[in-house]
Coordinates of C-alpha atoms and ligand atoms in Angstrom, one line a residue:
X1 CA -7.5 -62.3 17.2
X2 CA -4.7 -63.2 20.2
X3 CA -7.3 -66.0 21.1
X4 CA -6.9 -67.5 17.5
X5 CA -4.7 -70.5 17.5
X6 CA -1.4 -71.1 15.6
X7 CA -0.6 -73.7 12.8
X8 CA -0.2 -76.8 14.3
X9 CA 3.3 -78.1 15.1
X10 CA 3.3 -82.1 14.7
X11 CA 6.4 -84.4 15.6
X12 CA 6.7 -87.0 12.8
X13 CA 9.0 -90.0 12.5
X14 CA 11.0 -88.9 9.2
X15 CA 12.1 -92.7 7.9
X16 CA 8.4 -93.8 7.8
X17 CA 7.2 -91.0 5.5
X18 CA 8.8 -91.9 2.1
X19 CA 8.5 -88.0 1.0
X20 CA 9.7 -86.4 3.6
X21 CA 13.0 -89.0 3.9
X22 CA 13.5 -88.7 0.4
X23 CA 13.5 -84.5 0.8
X24 CA 15.8 -85.0 4.2
X25 CA 17.7 -87.0 1.9
X26 CA 18.1 -84.5 -1.1
X27 CA 18.4 -81.4 1.7
X28 CA 21.2 -82.7 3.9
X29 CA 23.4 -83.7 0.1
X30 CA 22.3 -80.3 -1.4
X31 CA 23.7 -78.4 1.7
X32 CA 26.2 -80.3 3.8
X33 CA 23.5 -80.5 6.7
X34 CA 19.9 -81.7 8.0
X35 CA 16.7 -79.6 7.7
X36 CA 15.7 -78.4 11.5
X37 CA 12.0 -78.3 10.6
X38 CA 9.4 -78.9 7.4
X39 CA 6.7 -77.4 6.4
X40 CA 3.4 -78.3 4.5
X41 CA 0.7 -76.1 3.3
X42 CA -2.2 -77.6 1.2
X43 CA -3.9 -76.3 -2.4
X44 CA -7.4 -76.1 -2.4
X45 CA -10.5 -76.7 -4.6
X46 CA -13.2 -74.3 -4.4
X47 CA -16.5 -75.5 -4.6
X48 CA -18.9 -72.6 -5.1
X49 CA -17.8 -68.8 -5.2
X50 CA -15.5 -67.4 -8.0
X51 CA -14.4 -64.2 -8.3
X52 CA -16.1 -62.8 -5.4
X53 CA -13.3 -62.8 -2.4
X54 CA -11.9 -59.6 -3.5
X55 CA -15.7 -58.2 -3.7
X56 CA -16.1 -59.0 0.3
X57 CA -18.1 -62.2 -0.7
X58 CA -17.6 -65.2 1.4
X59 CA -16.5 -68.3 -0.9
X60 CA -17.0 -72.2 -0.1
X61 CA -13.7 -73.7 -1.0
X62 CA -11.4 -77.1 0.6
X63 CA -8.1 -77.8 1.0
X64 CA -6.8 -81.0 -1.3
X65 CA -4.3 -83.3 -0.4
X66 CA -1.8 -82.0 -2.9
X67 CA 0.6 -79.5 -1.2
X68 CA 4.0 -77.8 -1.1
X69 CA 6.7 -79.2 1.3
X70 CA 9.8 -77.3 2.3
X71 CA 12.8 -78.6 4.6
X72 CA 14.5 -75.8 6.3
X73 CA 17.1 -75.1 8.3
X74 CA 18.1 -71.3 9.6
X75 CA 21.5 -70.2 8.9
X76 CA 24.0 -67.7 10.7
X77 CA 24.4 -66.3 6.5
X78 CA 22.4 -63.4 5.4
X79 CA 21.6 -65.5 2.7
X80 CA 18.5 -67.2 1.6
X81 CA 19.4 -70.4 -0.6
X82 CA 16.4 -71.8 -2.0
X83 CA 16.2 -75.2 -4.3
X84 CA 12.9 -77.3 -6.1
X85 CA 13.1 -80.9 -6.3
X86 CA 11.4 -80.4 -9.7
X87 CA 14.7 -79.6 -11.6
X88 CA 12.7 -77.5 -14.1
X89 CA 12.9 -74.8 -11.4
X90 CA 16.2 -73.2 -10.9
X91 CA 17.9 -72.6 -7.8
X92 CA 18.1 -69.3 -6.4
X93 CA 19.6 -67.2 -3.5
X94 CA 19.4 -63.9 -2.5
X95 CA 20.5 -61.6 0.5
X96 CA 17.8 -60.8 3.0
X97 CA 18.7 -57.5 3.1
X98 CA 18.2 -57.2 -0.7
X99 CA 15.2 -59.1 -1.5
X100 CA 13.7 -57.8 -5.1
X101 CA 10.3 -59.3 -6.4
X102 CA 10.3 -58.9 -9.6
X103 CA 6.6 -58.8 -10.7
X104 CA 7.3 -58.7 -14.5
X105 CA 8.6 -62.2 -14.4
X106 CA 6.7 -64.9 -12.4
X107 CA 9.4 -66.9 -11.4
X108 CA 8.4 -69.5 -8.4
X109 CA 11.4 -68.3 -6.2
X110 CA 9.1 -64.8 -6.5
X111 CA 6.2 -66.3 -4.6
X112 CA 8.7 -67.6 -1.8
X113 CA 9.6 -64.0 -1.3
X114 CA 6.6 -62.7 -1.1
X115 CA 5.8 -65.1 1.6
X116 CA 9.3 -64.1 3.5
X117 CA 8.8 -60.6 2.5
X118 CA 5.4 -60.5 4.1
X119 CA 6.8 -61.8 7.1
X120 CA 9.3 -59.4 7.6
X121 CA 7.1 -56.7 7.0
X122 CA 4.6 -57.5 9.1
X123 CA 7.4 -57.7 12.3
X124 CA 9.2 -54.7 10.6
X125 CA 12.5 -57.2 10.9
X126 CA 15.0 -55.3 9.6
X127 CA 17.4 -58.5 9.1
X128 CA 15.3 -61.7 8.7
X129 CA 17.6 -64.8 9.2
X130 CA 19.0 -66.1 6.2
X131 CA 18.2 -69.7 5.6
X132 CA 18.3 -73.0 3.5
X133 CA 15.4 -74.4 1.9
X134 CA 14.2 -77.0 -0.5
X135 CA 10.9 -77.2 -1.8
X136 CA 8.7 -79.9 -3.1
X137 CA 5.3 -79.4 -4.9
X138 CA 2.6 -81.8 -6.0
X139 CA 0.3 -79.1 -6.8
X140 CA 0.0 -79.0 -10.8
X141 CA 0.9 -75.5 -11.4
X142 CA -1.2 -72.9 -13.0
X143 CA -4.1 -75.4 -13.1
X144 CA -6.9 -73.2 -10.4
X145 CA -5.6 -75.4 -7.5
X146 CA -3.9 -72.1 -5.6
X147 CA -0.4 -73.8 -6.0
X148 CA 1.3 -70.5 -6.3
X149 CA -0.7 -69.3 -3.0
X150 CA 0.3 -72.6 -1.0
X151 CA 3.7 -72.0 -2.0
X152 CA 3.3 -68.2 -0.5
X153 CA 1.6 -69.5 2.5
X154 CA 4.5 -71.9 3.2
X155 CA 7.0 -69.4 2.9
X156 CA 5.3 -67.1 5.2
X157 CA 4.9 -69.9 7.6
X158 CA 9.0 -71.5 7.1
X159 CA 9.8 -67.7 7.6
X160 CA 7.8 -66.8 10.8
X161 CA 9.1 -70.2 12.2
X162 CA 12.5 -69.8 11.0
X163 CA 12.8 -66.4 12.7
X164 CA 11.3 -68.0 16.1
X165 CA 8.2 -65.8 15.6
X166 CA 4.1 -66.3 16.5
X167 CA 1.1 -65.5 14.3
X168 CA -2.4 -66.8 14.5
X169 CA -3.8 -68.9 11.5
X170 CA -6.2 -65.9 10.7
X171 CA -2.9 -63.6 10.9
X172 CA -0.8 -65.7 8.8
X173 CA -3.6 -66.1 5.9
X174 CA -4.1 -62.2 6.2
X175 CA -0.5 -61.8 6.0
X176 CA -0.6 -64.2 3.2
X177 CA -3.5 -62.7 1.4
X178 CA -1.5 -59.3 1.8
X179 CA 2.1 -60.2 0.6
X180 CA 1.0 -62.4 -2.8
X181 CA -0.1 -59.2 -4.2
X182 CA 3.7 -58.1 -4.2
X183 CA 3.7 -59.9 -7.3
X184 CA 1.1 -57.9 -8.9
X185 CA -2.3 -59.9 -8.7
X186 CA -4.9 -58.5 -6.5
X187 CA -6.4 -61.9 -5.2
X188 CA -8.9 -61.9 -2.3
X189 CA -7.8 -64.1 0.3
X190 CA -9.5 -67.4 -0.4
X191 CA -6.3 -69.0 -1.2
X192 CA -4.3 -68.2 1.6
X193 CA -7.3 -68.5 4.0
X194 CA -8.5 -71.7 3.1
X195 CA -4.8 -73.2 3.1
X196 CA -4.4 -72.1 6.8
X197 CA -7.8 -72.5 8.0
X198 CA -8.7 -76.0 6.6
X199 CA -9.5 -79.3 8.8
X200 CA -9.8 -82.7 7.3
X201 CA -13.0 -83.7 6.6
X202 CA -14.9 -80.4 6.1
X203 CA -15.6 -77.7 3.1
X204 CA -15.2 -74.1 5.0
X205 CA -17.6 -71.2 4.0
X206 CA -14.8 -68.3 4.2
X207 CA -15.9 -65.2 5.3
X208 CA -14.1 -61.8 5.0
X209 CA -14.0 -58.6 7.5
X210 CA -13.2 -60.1 9.7
X211 CA -11.6 -63.5 8.6
X212 CA -13.5 -66.4 9.9
X213 CA -14.5 -69.9 8.8
X214 CA -17.2 -72.2 9.6
X215 CA -17.2 -75.7 8.6
X216 CA -19.5 -77.0 5.8
X217 CA -20.5 -80.5 5.8
X218 CA -20.6 -81.7 2.5
X219 CA -23.4 -84.3 1.5
X220 CA -22.8 -88.3 1.6
X221 CA -23.1 -90.1 -1.5
X222 CA -21.4 -87.6 -3.9
X223 CA -17.6 -87.6 -4.5
X224 CA -15.9 -84.9 -5.4
X225 CA -13.6 -85.4 -8.6
X226 CA -10.9 -82.6 -9.9
X227 CA -10.2 -82.6 -13.9
X228 CA -7.8 -80.5 -15.0
X229 CA -8.0 -79.3 -18.9
X230 CA -4.5 -79.0 -19.2
X231 CA -4.5 -75.2 -20.1
X232 CA -2.3 -73.6 -17.9
X233 CA -2.7 -69.9 -17.0
X234 CA -0.9 -68.1 -14.8
X235 CA -2.5 -65.1 -13.3
X236 CA 0.4 -63.3 -12.6
X237 CA 1.5 -63.4 -16.6
X238 CA -1.4 -62.0 -17.8
X239 CA -3.6 -58.7 -16.7
X240 CA -6.9 -60.4 -17.1
X241 CA -7.1 -61.2 -13.6
X242 CA -7.0 -57.6 -12.5
X243 CA -8.8 -56.4 -15.0
X244 CA -12.0 -58.4 -13.8
X245 CA -11.1 -56.8 -10.2
X246 CA -10.8 -53.4 -11.8
X247 CA -14.3 -53.8 -13.6
X248 CA -15.9 -54.9 -10.0
X249 CA -14.4 -51.6 -8.3
X250 CA -15.4 -49.0 -11.7
X251 CA -18.9 -51.4 -11.3
X252 CA -19.1 -50.1 -7.5
X253 CA -18.3 -46.6 -7.8
X254 CA -20.7 -46.1 -10.8
X255 CA -23.5 -47.7 -8.9
X256 CA -22.5 -45.7 -5.9
X257 CA -22.2 -42.0 -7.1
X258 CA -25.5 -43.2 -9.1
X259 CA -27.2 -44.0 -5.5
X260 CA -25.4 -40.4 -3.9
X261 CA -23.3 -42.3 -1.9
X262 CA -19.4 -41.5 -1.3
X263 CA -18.2 -43.0 -4.1
X264 CA -14.4 -42.3 -3.8
X265 CA -14.0 -44.6 -0.5
X266 CA -16.2 -47.5 -1.7
X267 CA -13.9 -50.0 -4.0
X268 CA -16.0 -53.5 -3.5
X269 CA -19.2 -54.6 -4.6
X270 CA -19.8 -56.2 -1.3
X271 CA -19.4 -52.6 0.3
X272 CA -21.7 -50.9 -2.0
X273 CA -24.3 -53.4 -1.0
X274 CA -23.8 -52.8 2.8
X275 CA -24.1 -49.3 2.2
X276 CA -27.2 -49.4 0.4
X277 CA -28.6 -51.5 3.1
X278 CA -30.3 -54.0 0.5
X279 CA -30.7 -57.6 -0.3
X280 CA -28.4 -59.4 -2.8
X281 CA -32.0 -60.0 -4.9
X282 CA -32.1 -56.3 -4.5
X283 CA -28.8 -55.1 -5.7
X284 CA -29.6 -57.3 -8.8
X285 CA -32.6 -55.1 -9.9
X286 CA -29.8 -51.8 -9.1
X287 CA -27.6 -53.4 -11.4
X288 CA -30.4 -53.7 -13.9
X289 CA -31.2 -50.2 -13.9
X290 CA -28.2 -48.4 -13.2
X291 CA -25.8 -50.3 -15.9
X292 CA -26.0 -50.5 -19.6
X293 CA -24.5 -53.9 -20.8
X294 CA -22.8 -52.4 -23.9
X295 CA -18.6 -52.1 -22.2
X296 CA -17.9 -48.7 -20.7
X297 CA -15.3 -46.7 -21.9
X298 CA -12.6 -44.9 -20.4
X299 CA -14.4 -41.6 -21.5
X300 CA -17.5 -42.5 -20.4
X301 CA -16.3 -43.6 -17.0
X302 CA -14.3 -40.4 -16.7
X303 CA -17.4 -38.5 -17.5
X304 CA -19.7 -40.1 -14.8
X305 CA -17.3 -39.7 -12.3
X306 CA -16.4 -36.4 -13.0
X307 CA -12.2 -37.5 -13.1
X308 CA -9.6 -37.0 -15.8
X309 CA -8.6 -40.5 -17.0
X310 CA -4.8 -39.6 -14.8
X311 CA -7.3 -39.8 -11.7
X312 CA -8.8 -43.1 -12.9
X313 CA -5.6 -44.2 -13.7
X314 CA -3.5 -43.4 -10.4
X315 CA -6.8 -44.2 -8.0
X316 CA -8.9 -46.7 -9.6
X317 CA -6.9 -48.9 -12.4
X318 CA -4.1 -51.2 -11.3
X319 CA -0.5 -51.1 -12.8
X320 CA -1.2 -53.7 -15.4
X321 CA -4.8 -52.4 -16.4
X322 CA -3.7 -49.3 -17.4
X323 CA -4.1 -48.9 -20.6
X324 CA -7.5 -51.5 -20.9
X325 CA -9.8 -49.6 -23.2
X326 CA -13.1 -51.0 -22.0
X327 CA -14.8 -52.5 -19.3
X328 CA -17.9 -54.6 -18.7
X329 CA -19.2 -53.5 -15.7
X330 CA -22.7 -55.0 -15.9
X331 CA -21.9 -58.5 -16.9
X332 CA -19.2 -58.2 -14.1
X333 CA -22.0 -57.2 -11.0
X334 CA -24.3 -59.3 -12.2
X335 CA -22.0 -62.6 -11.6
X336 CA -20.5 -61.2 -8.7
X337 CA -24.2 -60.5 -6.9
X338 CA -25.7 -63.9 -8.5
X339 CA -22.8 -66.0 -7.2
X340 CA -22.5 -64.4 -3.7
X341 CA -26.2 -65.8 -3.3
X342 CA -25.5 -69.2 -4.7
X343 CA -22.7 -69.6 -2.1
X344 CA -25.0 -69.0 0.5
X345 CA -27.8 -70.9 -0.9
X346 CA -25.1 -74.1 -1.1
X347 CA -24.1 -73.8 2.5
X348 CA -28.0 -73.6 3.3
X349 CA -28.1 -77.1 1.6
X350 CA -25.4 -78.4 3.1
X351 CA -26.4 -77.5 6.8
X352 CA -30.0 -78.7 6.5
X353 CA -29.9 -80.8 3.7
X354 CA -33.5 -82.2 1.8
X355 CA -34.0 -85.2 -0.2
X356 CA -32.9 -83.8 -3.2
X357 CA -29.8 -81.7 -1.8
X358 CA -27.1 -83.2 -3.8
X359 CA -29.4 -82.1 -6.9
X360 CA -29.6 -78.6 -5.3
X361 CA -25.9 -78.3 -5.0
X362 CA -25.4 -79.8 -8.3
X363 CA -27.7 -77.2 -10.1
X364 CA -25.9 -74.2 -8.1
X365 CA -22.6 -75.2 -9.6
X366 CA -23.6 -75.6 -12.7
X367 CA -25.3 -72.1 -12.5
X368 CA -21.9 -70.7 -11.4
X369 CA -20.5 -72.4 -14.3
X370 CA -22.9 -70.4 -16.4
X371 CA -21.9 -67.5 -14.6
X372 CA -18.4 -67.6 -14.8
X373 CA -18.5 -68.1 -18.5
X374 CA -21.2 -65.7 -19.9
X375 CA -21.2 -62.9 -17.6
X376 CA -17.5 -63.4 -16.2
X377 CA -16.1 -64.9 -19.2
X378 CA -13.1 -66.4 -17.4
X379 CA -13.6 -69.8 -18.9
X380 CA -12.1 -71.0 -21.9
X381 CA -13.4 -73.5 -24.8
X382 CA -11.0 -76.2 -23.3
X383 CA -12.8 -75.9 -20.0
X384 CA -16.3 -75.2 -21.1
X385 CA -15.6 -78.4 -23.1
X386 CA -14.7 -80.2 -20.0
X387 CA -17.2 -79.4 -17.8
X388 CA -19.7 -80.6 -20.7
X389 CA -18.2 -83.6 -20.6
X390 CA -18.3 -84.2 -16.9
X391 CA -22.0 -83.8 -17.1
X392 CA -22.2 -86.0 -19.7
X393 CA -20.4 -88.7 -17.6
X394 CA -22.8 -88.8 -15.1
X395 CA -22.1 -85.4 -12.8
X396 CA -25.1 -84.1 -11.3
X397 CA -22.9 -80.5 -11.0
X398 CA -19.8 -79.4 -12.8
X399 CA -18.0 -75.9 -13.0
X400 CA -14.5 -74.2 -13.5
X401 CA -12.8 -73.5 -9.9
X402 CA -10.1 -71.1 -9.2
X403 CA -9.7 -68.1 -11.3
X404 CA -10.4 -69.8 -14.6
X405 CA -9.2 -69.3 -18.5
X406 CA -7.8 -72.5 -18.1
X407 CA -7.2 -74.9 -15.0
X408 CA -9.4 -77.0 -13.3
X409 CA -13.2 -78.4 -13.3
X410 CA -14.5 -79.6 -10.1
X411 CA -17.2 -82.1 -10.8
X412 CA -20.1 -83.6 -8.1
X413 CA -20.5 -87.0 -9.3
X414 CA -22.8 -89.7 -7.5
X415 CA -20.6 -92.2 -5.7
X416 CA -21.8 -95.0 -7.9
X417 CA -21.2 -93.4 -10.8
X418 CA -17.4 -92.9 -10.2
X419 CA -15.8 -95.4 -12.1
X420 CA -17.9 -95.0 -15.1
X421 CA -17.3 -91.1 -14.8
X422 CA -13.8 -91.5 -14.5
X423 CA -13.4 -93.9 -17.5
X424 CA -15.4 -91.8 -19.5
X425 CA -13.6 -88.8 -18.8
X426 CA -10.5 -90.3 -19.6
X427 CA -12.0 -91.3 -23.0
X428 CA -13.8 -88.2 -24.2
X429 CA -11.7 -85.5 -22.9
X430 CA -7.7 -87.0 -22.3
X431 CA -7.4 -89.5 -24.9
X432 CA -8.5 -87.5 -27.8
X433 CA -5.6 -85.4 -27.6
X434 CA -2.0 -86.4 -27.5
X435 CA -0.9 -83.5 -25.2
X436 CA -3.7 -84.3 -23.0
X437 CA -3.4 -87.6 -22.1
X438 CA 0.6 -87.2 -21.6
X439 CA -0.8 -85.2 -19.1
X440 CA -3.4 -87.7 -17.9
X441 CA -1.9 -89.6 -14.9
X442 CA -2.2 -86.3 -13.0
X443 CA -4.8 -84.8 -13.9
X444 CA -8.1 -86.3 -13.3
X445 CA -8.7 -87.3 -9.6
X446 CA -11.4 -88.0 -6.4
X447 CA -10.9 -85.4 -3.4
X448 CA -11.8 -85.0 -0.4
X449 CA -11.1 -82.0 2.1
X450 CA -7.8 -82.1 3.8
X451 CA -6.0 -80.3 6.6
X452 CA -4.3 -76.8 6.5
X453 CA -0.7 -75.8 7.0
X454 CA 1.4 -77.4 9.7
X455 CA 4.9 -77.2 10.8
X456 CA 6.6 -80.8 11.2
X457 CA 9.2 -81.3 13.5
X458 CA 11.4 -84.7 13.5
X459 CA 10.7 -87.2 16.3
X460 CA 13.9 -87.5 18.2
X461 CA 15.9 -90.2 16.7
X462 CA 16.2 -93.3 19.1
Ligands
GLA1 C1 -7.7 -66.7 -7.6 C2 -7.1 -66.0 -6.4 C3 -8.5 -65.9 -5.5 C4 -9.6 -65.9 -5.9 C5 -9.9 -67.1 -7.2 C6 -11.2 -67.1 -8.0 O1 -7.4 -68.1 -7.2 O2 -6.1 -65.9 -6.1 O3 -8.6 -64.9 -4.3 O4 -10.2 -64.7 -6.2 O5 -8.9 -66.8 -8.1 O6 -12.5 -67.0 -7.2

C-alpha cells in the first residue's frame, strides 16, 4: 500500500479557531508548555450496512462534524500524560514501558492506550516517546456515532506523529481496527476506516480485504438527520456485541460443514459466500435450508461440528461469551446476507438515481431497521419508538445506526420537510420525557458528509 497517501497535515491559525485556541490555553496552563501539534479524528454515521463489516461485507458510512481533537507535545520523559477537557473523564498517566489495557473497565483512557499500543506493536517500538496530551470530544459517548473508535484513531495518529513515523490512511485504519480489539470488542473496521478515509461532501462505500473506499454521492433534496434515543450503550461493557460476532461465526461453520467445506478455517459469513461461489440471493435460500430458527444450544453445535465444549470455547467463542447458553444462527445469517444486499442496492441507486431515488433509499433504510430489530435483535424499545416518530414526522427512511441497543437513529428527510420534522420529533420524543428533554440540545441535528482525520500544525506566529 506504499502508494496510499498519509493523513493530510494542515497549517492553521490557532488564534482564529476558538476551539483550538481554548484547547491550546488549557494545555499550556495544565502542562506548562505549548502543544507541538494537534490531531482531529471524526465520528461517523452509518447510513446502511449494520453488523456486517465483521462478516466481511461492505458498509456505507460518512464522517460527521463531531470529532475528537487532541493537543499534543512529545516529551523527553517516559510518561504519557492524558487529560480531557470534560472533567468527568479523569486525568491518567502511565509509563510507556508499562501500558496496560484493562478490558474489564472501559475507562476513556483505555481507548487512547489501544491506539498508542497499536502503533507501538505495528512498528515494534520498544519504548515509544512520552507525551503530554489534552483531548476534547464533541461526539456524544455511547451513542452509536463511534466516539470510542474516533478516540482510538486520534490516539493512533497522535502516537504516529509524536514518534516521527509514517503510515498511509489505509494502514492507519487497519492498525486502529486491530488495536481497538485490545479492549475486548471484536469490531469489523468500519469506524476506523471512515475516520481516516472520509472526504468532505461524500459518503463512502467501505469494502474490506483489501480495505478500500469509494465515493457515494447522496441524493440531492434529502437531508440526513441524526437523533439520539438517549439510551447509552457501551459495547465494551456488555457482551451483546461479541455474542452477535460469535453467532455469525457459528452460522458460518455450521453451513460450511453441512456443505462439506473445510469449516475450521472459515470464520466469516462473507468468506463462506465466496467459498460457495453463490449470489447473496442464493445464500439466503441456503440459510433457509440448512439452519433452523430455534436457538442452537452449545451441545447441539458441538455435536454437529464434532468438537468438545472446551474446543468450542477456545477456538470459536470470545472471552466474554464463554458462558452463553444458546445462539440464534438462522436469524443472524438472514440479517447479514440481506443487509449486505441492501448496501449494494443503496449504492446502485446513488450511482444512477432514478426519479424515485429518495423513496427507494428510504425503503432500504426501513428494511434495514426492521431486520436489525427483528432478526439481529440489536435495537431497543426507545430506539424503535424514535424511528417510528421520525417516520411519522416526515422521514422517508429511518433506522438505528452503529452497534445499536441504544444510541442514535439516522433519518432521511426531504429538505422541504426538515423544519417540520425537527419540531415534531422534539415534541413527540424529547419533550415527553424529562431525561431526554435535558439532553435535547445535542440530541438531534442534520449532518453532511465530513472530512477524515487530519494533523494540524500552528502557522508560525508572525
Ligand atoms: C460498531 C463496530 C463496527 C460495526 C458496527 C455495527 O460500531 O465498531 O465495526 O460492526 O458496530 O455495524
